[in-house]
Structure formats: structure tokens, C-alpha cells
Short mmCIF file of C-alpha atoms and ligand atoms in Angstrom, two decimals:
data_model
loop_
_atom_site.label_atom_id
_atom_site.label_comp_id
_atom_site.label_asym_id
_atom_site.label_seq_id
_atom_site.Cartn_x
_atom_site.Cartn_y
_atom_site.Cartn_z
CA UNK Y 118 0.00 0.00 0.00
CA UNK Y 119 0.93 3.53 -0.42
CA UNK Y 120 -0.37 7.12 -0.14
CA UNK Y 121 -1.78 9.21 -2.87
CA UNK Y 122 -2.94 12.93 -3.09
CA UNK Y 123 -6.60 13.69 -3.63
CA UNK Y 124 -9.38 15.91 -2.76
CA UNK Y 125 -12.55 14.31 -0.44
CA UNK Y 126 -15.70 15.41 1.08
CA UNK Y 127 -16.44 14.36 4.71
CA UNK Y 128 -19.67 14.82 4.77
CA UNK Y 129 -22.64 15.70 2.52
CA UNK Y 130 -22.66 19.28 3.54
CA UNK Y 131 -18.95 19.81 3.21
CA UNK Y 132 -16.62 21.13 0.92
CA UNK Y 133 -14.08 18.41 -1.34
CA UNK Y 134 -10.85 19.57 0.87
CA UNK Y 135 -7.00 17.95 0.21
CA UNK Y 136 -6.70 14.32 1.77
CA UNK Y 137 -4.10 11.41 1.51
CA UNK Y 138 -5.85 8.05 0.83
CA UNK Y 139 -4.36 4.58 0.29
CA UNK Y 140 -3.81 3.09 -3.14
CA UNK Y 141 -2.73 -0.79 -3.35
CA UNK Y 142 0.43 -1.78 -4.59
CA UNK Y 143 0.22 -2.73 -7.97
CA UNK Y 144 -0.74 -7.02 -7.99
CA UNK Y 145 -0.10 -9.23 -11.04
CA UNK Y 146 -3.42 -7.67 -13.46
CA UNK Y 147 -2.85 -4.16 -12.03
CA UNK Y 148 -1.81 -0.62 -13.66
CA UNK Y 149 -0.59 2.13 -12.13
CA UNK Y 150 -1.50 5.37 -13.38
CA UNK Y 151 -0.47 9.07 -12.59
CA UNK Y 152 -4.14 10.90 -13.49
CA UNK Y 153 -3.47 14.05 -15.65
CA UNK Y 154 -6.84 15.08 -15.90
CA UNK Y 155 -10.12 14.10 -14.37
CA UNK Y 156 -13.68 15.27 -15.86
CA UNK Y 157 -16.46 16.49 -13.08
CA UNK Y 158 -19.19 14.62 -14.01
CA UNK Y 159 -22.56 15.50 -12.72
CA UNK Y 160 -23.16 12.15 -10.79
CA UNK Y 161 -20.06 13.33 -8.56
CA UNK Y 162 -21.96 15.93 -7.22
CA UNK Y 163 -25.19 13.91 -6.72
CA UNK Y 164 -22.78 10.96 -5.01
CA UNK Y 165 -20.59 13.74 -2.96
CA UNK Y 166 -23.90 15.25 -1.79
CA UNK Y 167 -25.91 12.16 -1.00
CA UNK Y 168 -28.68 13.09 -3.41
CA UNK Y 169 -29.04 9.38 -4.16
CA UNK Y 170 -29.16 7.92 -0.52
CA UNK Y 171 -32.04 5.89 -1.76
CA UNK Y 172 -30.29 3.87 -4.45
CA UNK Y 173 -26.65 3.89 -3.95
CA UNK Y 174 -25.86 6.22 -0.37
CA UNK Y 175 -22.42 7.77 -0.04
CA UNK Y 176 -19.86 6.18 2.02
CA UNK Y 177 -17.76 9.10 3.47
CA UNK Y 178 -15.35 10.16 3.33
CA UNK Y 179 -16.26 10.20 -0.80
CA UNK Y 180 -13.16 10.58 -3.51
CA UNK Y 181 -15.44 11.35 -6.66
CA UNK Y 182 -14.16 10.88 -10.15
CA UNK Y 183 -14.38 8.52 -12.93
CA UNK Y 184 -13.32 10.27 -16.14
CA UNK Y 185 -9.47 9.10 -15.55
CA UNK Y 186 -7.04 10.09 -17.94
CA UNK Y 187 -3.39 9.62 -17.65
CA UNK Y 188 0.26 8.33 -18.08
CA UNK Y 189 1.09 4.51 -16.80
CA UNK Y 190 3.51 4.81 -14.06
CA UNK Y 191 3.48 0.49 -13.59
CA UNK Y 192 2.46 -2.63 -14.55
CA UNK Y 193 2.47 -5.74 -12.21
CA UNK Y 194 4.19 -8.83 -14.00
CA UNK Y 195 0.64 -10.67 -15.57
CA UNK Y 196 0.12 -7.19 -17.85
CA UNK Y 197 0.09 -7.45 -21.55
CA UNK Y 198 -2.15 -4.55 -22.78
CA UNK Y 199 -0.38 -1.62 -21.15
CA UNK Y 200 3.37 -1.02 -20.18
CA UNK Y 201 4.93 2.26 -18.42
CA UNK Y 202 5.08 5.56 -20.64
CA UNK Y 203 1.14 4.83 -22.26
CA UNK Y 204 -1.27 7.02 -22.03
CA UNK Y 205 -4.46 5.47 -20.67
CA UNK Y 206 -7.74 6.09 -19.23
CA UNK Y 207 -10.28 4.53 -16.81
CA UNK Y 208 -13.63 5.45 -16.74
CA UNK Y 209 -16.98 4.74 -14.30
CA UNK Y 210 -15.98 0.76 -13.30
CA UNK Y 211 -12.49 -0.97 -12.07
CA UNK Y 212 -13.84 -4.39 -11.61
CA UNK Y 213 -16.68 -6.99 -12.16
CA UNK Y 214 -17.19 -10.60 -11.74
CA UNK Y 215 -15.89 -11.16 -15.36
CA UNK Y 216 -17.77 -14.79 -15.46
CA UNK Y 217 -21.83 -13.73 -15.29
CA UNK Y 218 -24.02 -13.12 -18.68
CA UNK Y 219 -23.41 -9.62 -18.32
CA UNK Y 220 -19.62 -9.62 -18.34
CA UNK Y 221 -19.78 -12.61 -20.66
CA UNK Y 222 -21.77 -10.56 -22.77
CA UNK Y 223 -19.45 -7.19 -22.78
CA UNK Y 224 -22.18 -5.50 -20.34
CA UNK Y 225 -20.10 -5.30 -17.25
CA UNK Y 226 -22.00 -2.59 -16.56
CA UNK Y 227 -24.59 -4.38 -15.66
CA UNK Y 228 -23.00 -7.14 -13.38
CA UNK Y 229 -24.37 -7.67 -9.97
CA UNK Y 230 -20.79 -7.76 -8.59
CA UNK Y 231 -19.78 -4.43 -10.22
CA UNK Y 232 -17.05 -2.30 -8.57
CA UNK Y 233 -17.69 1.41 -9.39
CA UNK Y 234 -14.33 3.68 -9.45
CA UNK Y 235 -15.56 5.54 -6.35
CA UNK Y 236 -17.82 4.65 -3.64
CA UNK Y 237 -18.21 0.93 -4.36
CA UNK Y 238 -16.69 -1.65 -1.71
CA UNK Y 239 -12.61 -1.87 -1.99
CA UNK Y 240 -12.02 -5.68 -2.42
CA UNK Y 241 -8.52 -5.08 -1.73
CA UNK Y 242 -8.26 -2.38 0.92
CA UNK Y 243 -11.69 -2.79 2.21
CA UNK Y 244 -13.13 0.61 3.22
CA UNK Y 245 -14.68 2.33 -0.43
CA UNK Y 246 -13.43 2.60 -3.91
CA UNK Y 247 -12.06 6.55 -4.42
CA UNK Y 248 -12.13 7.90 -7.70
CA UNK Y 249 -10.07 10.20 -9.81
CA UNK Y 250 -9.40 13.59 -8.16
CA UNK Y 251 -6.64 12.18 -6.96
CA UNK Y 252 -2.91 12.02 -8.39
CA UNK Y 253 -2.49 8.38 -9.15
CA UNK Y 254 -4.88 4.88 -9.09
CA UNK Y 255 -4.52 1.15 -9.42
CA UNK Y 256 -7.13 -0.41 -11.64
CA UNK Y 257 -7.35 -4.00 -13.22
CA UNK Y 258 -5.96 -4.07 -16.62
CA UNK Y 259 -9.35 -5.26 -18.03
CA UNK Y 260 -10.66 -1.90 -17.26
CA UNK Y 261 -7.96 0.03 -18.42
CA UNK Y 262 -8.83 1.91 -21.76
CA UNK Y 263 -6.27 2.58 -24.42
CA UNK Y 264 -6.54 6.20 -25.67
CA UNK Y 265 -5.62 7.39 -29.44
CA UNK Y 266 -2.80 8.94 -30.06
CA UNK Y 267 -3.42 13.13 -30.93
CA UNK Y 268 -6.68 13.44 -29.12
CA UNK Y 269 -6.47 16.41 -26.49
CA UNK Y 270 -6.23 14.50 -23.03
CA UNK Y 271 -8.22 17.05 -21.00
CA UNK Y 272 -11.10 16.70 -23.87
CA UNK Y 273 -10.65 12.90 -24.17
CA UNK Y 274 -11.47 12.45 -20.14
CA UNK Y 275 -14.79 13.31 -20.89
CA UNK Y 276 -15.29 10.58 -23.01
CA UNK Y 277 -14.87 8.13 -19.98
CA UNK Y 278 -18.15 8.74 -18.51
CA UNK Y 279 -20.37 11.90 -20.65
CA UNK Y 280 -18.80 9.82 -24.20
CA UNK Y 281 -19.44 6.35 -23.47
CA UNK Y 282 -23.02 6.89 -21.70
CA UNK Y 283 -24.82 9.10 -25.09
CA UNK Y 284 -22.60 6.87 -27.45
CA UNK Y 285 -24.06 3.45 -26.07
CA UNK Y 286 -27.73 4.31 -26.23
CA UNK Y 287 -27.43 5.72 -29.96
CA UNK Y 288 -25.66 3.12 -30.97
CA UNK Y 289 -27.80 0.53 -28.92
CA UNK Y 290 -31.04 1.85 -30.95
CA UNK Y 291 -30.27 2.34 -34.27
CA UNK Y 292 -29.00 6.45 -34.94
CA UNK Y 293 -27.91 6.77 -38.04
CA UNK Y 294 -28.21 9.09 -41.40
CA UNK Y 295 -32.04 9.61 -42.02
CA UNK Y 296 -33.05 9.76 -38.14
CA UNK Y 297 -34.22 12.61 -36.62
CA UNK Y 298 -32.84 12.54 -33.18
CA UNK Y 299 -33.74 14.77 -29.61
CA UNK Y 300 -31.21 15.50 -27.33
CA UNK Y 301 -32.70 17.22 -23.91
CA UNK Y 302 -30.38 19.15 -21.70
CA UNK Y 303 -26.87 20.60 -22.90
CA UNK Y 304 -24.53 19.99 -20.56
CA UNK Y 305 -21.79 17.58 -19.86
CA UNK Y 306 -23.29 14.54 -21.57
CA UNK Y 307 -25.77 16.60 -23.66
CA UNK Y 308 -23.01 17.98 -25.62
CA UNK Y 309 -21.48 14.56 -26.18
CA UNK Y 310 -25.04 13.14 -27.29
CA UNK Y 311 -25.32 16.12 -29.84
CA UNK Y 312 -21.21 15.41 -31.63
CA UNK Y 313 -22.09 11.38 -31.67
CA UNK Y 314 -25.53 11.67 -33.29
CA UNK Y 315 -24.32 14.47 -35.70
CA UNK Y 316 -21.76 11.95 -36.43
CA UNK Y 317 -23.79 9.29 -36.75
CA UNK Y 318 -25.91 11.67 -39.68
CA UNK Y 319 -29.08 11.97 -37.53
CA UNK Y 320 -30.69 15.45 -37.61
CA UNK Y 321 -30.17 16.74 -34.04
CA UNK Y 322 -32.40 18.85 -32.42
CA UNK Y 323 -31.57 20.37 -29.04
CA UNK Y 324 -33.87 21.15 -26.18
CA UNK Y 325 -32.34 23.50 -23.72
CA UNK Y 326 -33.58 25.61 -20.93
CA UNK Y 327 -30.87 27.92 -21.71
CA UNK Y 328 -31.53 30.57 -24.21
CA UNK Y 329 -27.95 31.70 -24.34
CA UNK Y 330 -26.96 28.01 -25.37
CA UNK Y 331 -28.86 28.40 -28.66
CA UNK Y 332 -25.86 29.33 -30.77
CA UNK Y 333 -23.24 27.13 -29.31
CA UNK Y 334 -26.14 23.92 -29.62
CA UNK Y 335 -25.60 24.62 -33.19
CA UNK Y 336 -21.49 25.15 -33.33
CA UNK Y 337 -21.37 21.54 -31.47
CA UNK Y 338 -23.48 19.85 -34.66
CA UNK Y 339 -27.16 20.37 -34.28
CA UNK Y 340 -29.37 21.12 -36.63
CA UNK Y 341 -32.03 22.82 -34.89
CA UNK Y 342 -31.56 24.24 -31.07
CA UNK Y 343 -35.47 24.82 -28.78
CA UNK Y 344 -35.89 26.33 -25.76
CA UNK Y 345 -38.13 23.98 -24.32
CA UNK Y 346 -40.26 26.89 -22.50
CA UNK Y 347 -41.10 27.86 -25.82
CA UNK Y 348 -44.55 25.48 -26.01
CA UNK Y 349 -45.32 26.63 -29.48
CA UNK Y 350 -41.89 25.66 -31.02
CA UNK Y 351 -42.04 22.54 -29.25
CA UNK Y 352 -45.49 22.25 -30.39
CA UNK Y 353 -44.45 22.17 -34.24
CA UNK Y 354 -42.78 18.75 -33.95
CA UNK Y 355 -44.89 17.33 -32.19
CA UNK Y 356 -45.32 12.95 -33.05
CA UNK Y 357 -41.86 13.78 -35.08
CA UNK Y 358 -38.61 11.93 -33.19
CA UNK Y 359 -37.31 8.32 -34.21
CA UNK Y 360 -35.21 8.75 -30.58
CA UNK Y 361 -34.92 11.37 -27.90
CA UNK Y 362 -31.87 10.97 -25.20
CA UNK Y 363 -32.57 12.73 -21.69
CA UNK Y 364 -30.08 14.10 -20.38
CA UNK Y 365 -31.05 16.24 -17.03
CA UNK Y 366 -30.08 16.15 -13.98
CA UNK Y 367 -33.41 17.98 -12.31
CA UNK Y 368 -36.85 16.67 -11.95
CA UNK Y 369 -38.86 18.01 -15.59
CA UNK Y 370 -41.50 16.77 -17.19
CA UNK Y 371 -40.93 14.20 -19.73
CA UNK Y 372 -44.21 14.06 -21.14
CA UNK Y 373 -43.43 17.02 -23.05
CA UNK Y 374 -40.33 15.09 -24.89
CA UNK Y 375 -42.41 11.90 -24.98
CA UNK Y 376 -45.46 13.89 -27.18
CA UNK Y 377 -42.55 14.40 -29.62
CA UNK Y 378 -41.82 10.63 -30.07
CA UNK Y 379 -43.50 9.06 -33.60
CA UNK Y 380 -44.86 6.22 -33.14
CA UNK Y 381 -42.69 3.80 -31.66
CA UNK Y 382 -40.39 6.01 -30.92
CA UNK Y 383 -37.93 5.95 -28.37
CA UNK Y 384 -37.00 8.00 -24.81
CA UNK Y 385 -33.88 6.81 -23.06
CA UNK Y 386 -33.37 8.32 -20.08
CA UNK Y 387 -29.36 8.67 -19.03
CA UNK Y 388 -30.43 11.52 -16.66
CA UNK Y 389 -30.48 10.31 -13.10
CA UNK Y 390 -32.40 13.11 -11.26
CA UNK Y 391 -33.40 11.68 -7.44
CA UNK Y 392 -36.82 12.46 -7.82
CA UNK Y 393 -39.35 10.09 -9.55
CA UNK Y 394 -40.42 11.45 -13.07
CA UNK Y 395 -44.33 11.35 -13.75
CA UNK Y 396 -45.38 9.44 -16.78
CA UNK Y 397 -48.53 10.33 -18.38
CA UNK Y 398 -49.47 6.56 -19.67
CA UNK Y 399 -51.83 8.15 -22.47
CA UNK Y 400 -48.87 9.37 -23.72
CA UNK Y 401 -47.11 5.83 -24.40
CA UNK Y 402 -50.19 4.87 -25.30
CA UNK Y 403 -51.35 6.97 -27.63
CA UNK Y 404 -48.42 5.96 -30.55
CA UNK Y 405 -46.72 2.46 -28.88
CA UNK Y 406 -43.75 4.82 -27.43
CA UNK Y 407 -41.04 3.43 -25.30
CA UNK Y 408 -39.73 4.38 -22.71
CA UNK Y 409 -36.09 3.25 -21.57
CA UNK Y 410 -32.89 3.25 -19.64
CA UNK Y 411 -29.19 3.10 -20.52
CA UNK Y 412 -26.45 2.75 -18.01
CA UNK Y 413 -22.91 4.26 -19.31
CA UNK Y 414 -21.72 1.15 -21.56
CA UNK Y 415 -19.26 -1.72 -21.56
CA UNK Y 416 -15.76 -1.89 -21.68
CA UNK Y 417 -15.15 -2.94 -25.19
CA UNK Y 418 -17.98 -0.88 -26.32
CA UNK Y 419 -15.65 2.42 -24.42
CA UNK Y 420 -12.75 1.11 -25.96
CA UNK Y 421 -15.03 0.88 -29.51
CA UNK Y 422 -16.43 4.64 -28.69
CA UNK Y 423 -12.82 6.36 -27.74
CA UNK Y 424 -11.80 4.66 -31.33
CA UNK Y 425 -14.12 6.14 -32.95
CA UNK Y 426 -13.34 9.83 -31.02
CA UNK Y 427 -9.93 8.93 -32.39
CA UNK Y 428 -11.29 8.44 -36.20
CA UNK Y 429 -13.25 11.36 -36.41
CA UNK Y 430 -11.12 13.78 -33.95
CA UNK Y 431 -14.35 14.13 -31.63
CA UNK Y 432 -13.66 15.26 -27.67
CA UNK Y 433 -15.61 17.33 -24.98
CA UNK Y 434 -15.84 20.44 -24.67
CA UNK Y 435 -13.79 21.08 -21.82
CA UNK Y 436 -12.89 23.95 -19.26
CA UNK Y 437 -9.46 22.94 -17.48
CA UNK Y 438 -9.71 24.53 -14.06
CA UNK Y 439 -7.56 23.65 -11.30
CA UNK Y 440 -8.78 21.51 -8.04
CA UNK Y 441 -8.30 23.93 -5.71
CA UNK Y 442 -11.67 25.19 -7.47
CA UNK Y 443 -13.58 22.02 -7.45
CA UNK Y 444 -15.80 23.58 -5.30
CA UNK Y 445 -16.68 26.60 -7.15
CA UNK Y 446 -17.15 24.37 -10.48
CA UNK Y 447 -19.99 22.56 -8.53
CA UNK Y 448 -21.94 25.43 -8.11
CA UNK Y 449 -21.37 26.60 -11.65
CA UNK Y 450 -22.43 23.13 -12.84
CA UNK Y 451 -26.20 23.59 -10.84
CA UNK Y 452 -26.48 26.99 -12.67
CA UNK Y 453 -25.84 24.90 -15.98
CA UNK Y 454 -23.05 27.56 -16.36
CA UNK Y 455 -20.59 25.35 -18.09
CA UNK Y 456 -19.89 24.87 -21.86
CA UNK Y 457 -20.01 21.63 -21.24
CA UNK Y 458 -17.33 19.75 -18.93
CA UNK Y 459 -15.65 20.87 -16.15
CA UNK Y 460 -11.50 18.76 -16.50
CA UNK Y 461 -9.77 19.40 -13.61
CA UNK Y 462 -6.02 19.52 -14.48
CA UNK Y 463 -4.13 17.25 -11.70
CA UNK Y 464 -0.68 18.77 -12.01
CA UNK Y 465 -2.54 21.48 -9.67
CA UNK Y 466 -2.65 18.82 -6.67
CA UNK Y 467 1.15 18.90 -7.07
CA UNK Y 468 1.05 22.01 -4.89
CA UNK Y 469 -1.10 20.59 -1.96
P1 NAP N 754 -24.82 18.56 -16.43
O1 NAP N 754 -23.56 18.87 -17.16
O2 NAP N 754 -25.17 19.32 -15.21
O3 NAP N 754 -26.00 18.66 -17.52
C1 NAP N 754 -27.35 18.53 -17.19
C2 NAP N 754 -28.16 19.48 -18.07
O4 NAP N 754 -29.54 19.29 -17.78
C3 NAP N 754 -27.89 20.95 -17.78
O5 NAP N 754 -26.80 21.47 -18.48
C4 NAP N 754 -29.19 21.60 -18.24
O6 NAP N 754 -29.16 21.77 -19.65
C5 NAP N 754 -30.24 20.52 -17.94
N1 NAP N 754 -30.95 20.81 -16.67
C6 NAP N 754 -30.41 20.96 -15.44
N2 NAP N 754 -31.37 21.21 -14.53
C7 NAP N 754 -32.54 21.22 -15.21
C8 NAP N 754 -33.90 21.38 -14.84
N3 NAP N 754 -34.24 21.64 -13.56
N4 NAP N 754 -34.86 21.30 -15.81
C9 NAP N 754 -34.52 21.07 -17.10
N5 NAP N 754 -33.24 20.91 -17.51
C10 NAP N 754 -32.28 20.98 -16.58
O7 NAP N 754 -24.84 17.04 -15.99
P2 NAP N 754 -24.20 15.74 -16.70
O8 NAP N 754 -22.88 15.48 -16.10
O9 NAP N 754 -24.36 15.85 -18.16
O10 NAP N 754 -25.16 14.60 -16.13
C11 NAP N 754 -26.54 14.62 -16.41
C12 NAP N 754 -27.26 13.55 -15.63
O11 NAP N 754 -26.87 12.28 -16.13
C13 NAP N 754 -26.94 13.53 -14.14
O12 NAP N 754 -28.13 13.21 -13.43
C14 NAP N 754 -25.94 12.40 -14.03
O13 NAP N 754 -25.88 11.83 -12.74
C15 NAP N 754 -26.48 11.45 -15.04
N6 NAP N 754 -25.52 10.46 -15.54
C16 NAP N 754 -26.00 9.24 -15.87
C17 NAP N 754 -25.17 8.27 -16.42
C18 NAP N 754 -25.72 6.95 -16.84
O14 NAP N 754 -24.94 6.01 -17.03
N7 NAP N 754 -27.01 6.83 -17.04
C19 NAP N 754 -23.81 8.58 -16.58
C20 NAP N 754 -23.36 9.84 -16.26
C21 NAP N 754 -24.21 10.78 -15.74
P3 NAP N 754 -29.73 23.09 -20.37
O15 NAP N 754 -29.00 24.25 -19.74
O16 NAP N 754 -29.40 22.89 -21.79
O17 NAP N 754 -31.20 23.10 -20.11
ZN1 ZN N 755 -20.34 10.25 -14.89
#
């Protein structure tokens, strides 16, 4: 065991402050990695603050982070995908069972023995997982991503979590050229949603409480850009969307997004708001609508998405900011003042 740098949260009502946590040596299967950059993904702040006591509650103290990116410092003696000098990334998981029908079926995501890169139980250390803001991390080689060479790292983070969870669910049902496609919310994985389906050749519409987003929407690939207040404009396409991906963070009402489904059209939800949604059943109803779920996305369907990123020079938006505010970035991210991920540059816990 050793010590690594990070920043935690004690408590649900305080700050992320500096801390020292353990790390394992590095076993057999395990890579060491010195994080560069780390993305602040919006489920940090709901995990950091508790806001999802009733489904997964926070251990504390809580070392968010699970858009890793950064520079192989070791490899234990069993490791054949990833040697010292590499750049490589980790994103939400660091270990499953690896023998169930989901891992057998590149879903790991979905295993019932899942180990999430922060707050899930430490196998090796016991205690909880912690996550990337932090200066180094062990992690598995099977969950160890290989990033493409010339891709901006603090952009490419991102792609960990925001890329991998709007990537799966288009890909899962069928975007492509000819689609007309709804993304709802432009944030973090908004943004993401909008440069996959764009490069998939749907038409992308964007629905945004944000007026001032309008132009940007349309700078990041979208065709069209609503502000969903605007009842009339959303009223014009109404019964009109092959697929809609919901993004937000905040209870809303989705009947408004499902209305705009054709029939047998699709709503995934990859927002994770606390609060239960209401669903109007006569809206399902009324065209044989469906309403689903998606879960970030498997391993080798990451390694398939950065790839692609790689092919077509696609990464997030990001603003680099330092971790000493970490703090201030969470309260810019519940104003939606962020265009669209906040990548916190580790070099600045150097100085801690
Ligand atoms: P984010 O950057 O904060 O983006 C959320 C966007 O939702 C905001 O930019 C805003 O867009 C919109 N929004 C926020 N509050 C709203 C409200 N009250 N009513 C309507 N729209 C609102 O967050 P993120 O990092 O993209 O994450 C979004 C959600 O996905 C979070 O709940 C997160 O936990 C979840 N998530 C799920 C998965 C998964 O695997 N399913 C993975 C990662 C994250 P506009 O300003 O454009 O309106
Ligand atoms: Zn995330």
C-alpha cells in the first residue's frame, strides 16, 4: 500500500478539501496510473452530496471521479495490454465478476458484482473505492482503456463517462443518417449526445432551458436548437422523433419530450435526477412509445467509442480549471453555467 494525493468530502454538507488516501500496490493484473486530468461529471456531485441515498448512499469520506485520464507509471508482471510511458484512461468501473451473462456478454456494466471507481466496496483495501481527483490509481488491466494517439487528453477524459453513456444508447437503438434525433439538456453529456448523433448523420435537435446556449447547440453539430419553454416551437414537432436521449439532472416533465416521439419512438433516459419522473401513460399509449434506460456502456464498447473519437477527432468540450476550485465548479455546474465539462487539471494537486 501507499499514499496518494486527492481531494474528499467528509460529509454531505462539506466542501471536497485535500486528503491522503491509500492506493494498493500494484498485484499481477494491475496498472498504475499518474491521473493528468479528471472530468467532473454531474453524478459526482449527486454521489458527494448524497442526493441518491435511496439507491446507492455515499460512504464518506467520498473521492469522486471517474473520467481518468493519464500516463502509466506500472504494470504488475501478468500485464500485456499496457506497459509504463502509455497514455491510458479509466472510466466509471475498475472491476466486475468477469464470469456472469453480463460480463460474458461485454455488459459489465450491468453485473451484480460491479465495482464502481468511487464509492463501491474496496475488495482489496476494504473501506470504499475513491475515484479520480486524486494524483495516481490502481485499476485492473481489463478496465484500463487505451486512448488514441493526438486526441487532447483534458477533452478525451470526458469521453470516460459523458462519451461512453450518449454513445451506447445511440448506438444501442439504431441512430444513423435519415433519423431525426432529440437530445434534452446541454450539458456535460448533452453535448457529447449532440457530436455522436451528428456523427452518426441523424438530424439533431436540441432542447435546452438555456436561451444563451442556442448558438453554441448549433457550433457543437445540431441542426435545430429549442428552448423547451417555448410550447409553441415545441409544439411544431410534435409525433416527429425516431429517438430522444434525456439528459437532465433535475426533476422536468418528460411528457413534453415523450409527445414528440412518432410512433414507436424511443426515450432513453441517461439523466439520473433523485426524484421520480411522472409518466402520463396516455402518452405511451397513444403511438406504442417506449420508454427506456441506458447505463454508461461496456468496456469494449468504451474502448469501440474512444476509437471512434480517435477516427473522427471528436472530444468534450472542456474547461481545465484547477482543483483547488472544485468547489466553485460545482456550483457553476447547478447553474448549468458550463460549456459543457468541467477537467480538472491534476498537475494542480502537485502544490497541496
Ligand atoms: P450537467 O452537465 O449538469 O447537464 C445537465 C443538463 O440538464 C444541464 O446542463 C441543463 O441543460 C439541464 N438541466 C439541469 N437542470 C434542469 C432542470 N431543472 N430542468 C430542465 N433541464 C435541466 O450534468 P451531466 O454530467 O451531463 O449529467 C446529467 C445527468 O446524467 C446527471 O443526473 C448524471 O448523474 C447522469 N448520468 C448518468 C449516467 C448513466 O450512465 N445513465 C452517466 C453519467 C451521468 P440546459 O442548460 O441545456 O437546459
Ligand atoms: Zn459520470
Amino acid at each position: 500500500m501507499y499514499h496518494a494525493k486527492a481531494y474528499s468530502a467528509a460529509s454531505e454538507t462539506s466542501p471536497l478539501a485535500p486528503a491522503t488516501i491509500p492506493r494498493r500496490d500494484p498485484k499481477e493484473y494491475d496498472v498504475q496510473i499518474e491521473i493528468l486530468f479528471c472530468g467532473i461529471c454531474h453524478s459526482d456531485l449527486h454521489s458527494v452530496r448524497n442526493e441518491w441515498s435511496q439507491f446507492m448512499p455515499t460512504v464518506y469520506p467520498i473521492v469522486p471521479g471517474h473520467e481518468i485520464v493519464g500516463r502509466v507509471t506500472k504494470v504488475g508482471s501478468a500485464v500485456t495490454k499496457h506497459k509504463p510511458g502509455d497514455v491510458a484512461a479509466v472510466g466509471c468501473m475498475v472491476d466486475s465478476d468477469g464470469t456472469c451473462i453480463q460480463c460474458k456478454s461485454g455488459l459489465e456494466q450491468f453485473c451484480p458484482n460491479l465495482t464502481l471507481t468511487f464509492n463501491s466496496p474496496d475488495k482489496h483495501l476494504g473501506g470504499v473505492t475513491y475515484g479520480g481527483y486524486s494524483d495516481s490509481v490502481v485499476v485492473d488491466e481489463r478496465f484500463v482503456l487505451r486512448v488514441p494517439s493526438k486526441l487532447d487528453l483534458a477533452g478525451t477524459a470526458p469521453l470516460l463517462c459523458a462519451g461512453i453513456t450518449t454513445y451506447s444508447p445511440l448506438r444501442h437503438w439504431g441512430v444513423t443518417k435519415g433519423k431525426k434525433v432529440g437530445v434534452v439538456g446541454l450539458g456535460g453529456l448533452g453535448h457529447m449526445g449532440v457530436k455522436f448523433a451528428h456523427a452518426f448523420g441523424a438530424h439533431v435537435v436540441v432542447f435546452t432551458t438555456s436561451p444563451e446556449k442556442k448558438e453554441a447547440g448549433l457550433l457543437l453539430g445540431a441542426d435545430e436548437v429549442i428552448v423547451s419553454r417555448n410550447t409553441d416551437e415545441m409544439q411544431k414537432h410534435a409525433g416527429s422523433f425516431d429517438f430522444i436521449l434525456d439528459t437532465v439532472s433535475a426533476a422536468h416533465d418528460i411528457n413534453a419530450y415523450i409527445n414528440l416521439l412518432s410512433r414507436d419512438g424511443n426515450i432513453t433516459l441517461v439523466g439520473a435526477p433523485p426524484q421520480p419522473l411522472a409518466v402520463l401513460a396516455f402518452s405511451l399509449i397513444a403511438a406504442r412509445r417506449n420508454l427506456s434506460g441506458s447505463n454508461i456502456g461496456g468496456i469494449a464498447e468504451t474502448q469501440e467509442m474512444l476509437n471512434f473519437c480517435g477516427e473522427h477527432n471528436i472530444t468534450s468540450d472542456a474547461e481545465v480549471i484547477p482543483i483547488q476550485k472544485v468547489n466553485e465548479a460545482y456550483e457553476r455546474l447547478l447553474k448549468s453555467d458550463v460549456k459543457y465539462r468541467f477537467c480538472i487539471d491534476m498537475a494542480s494537486l502537485k502544490s497541496e
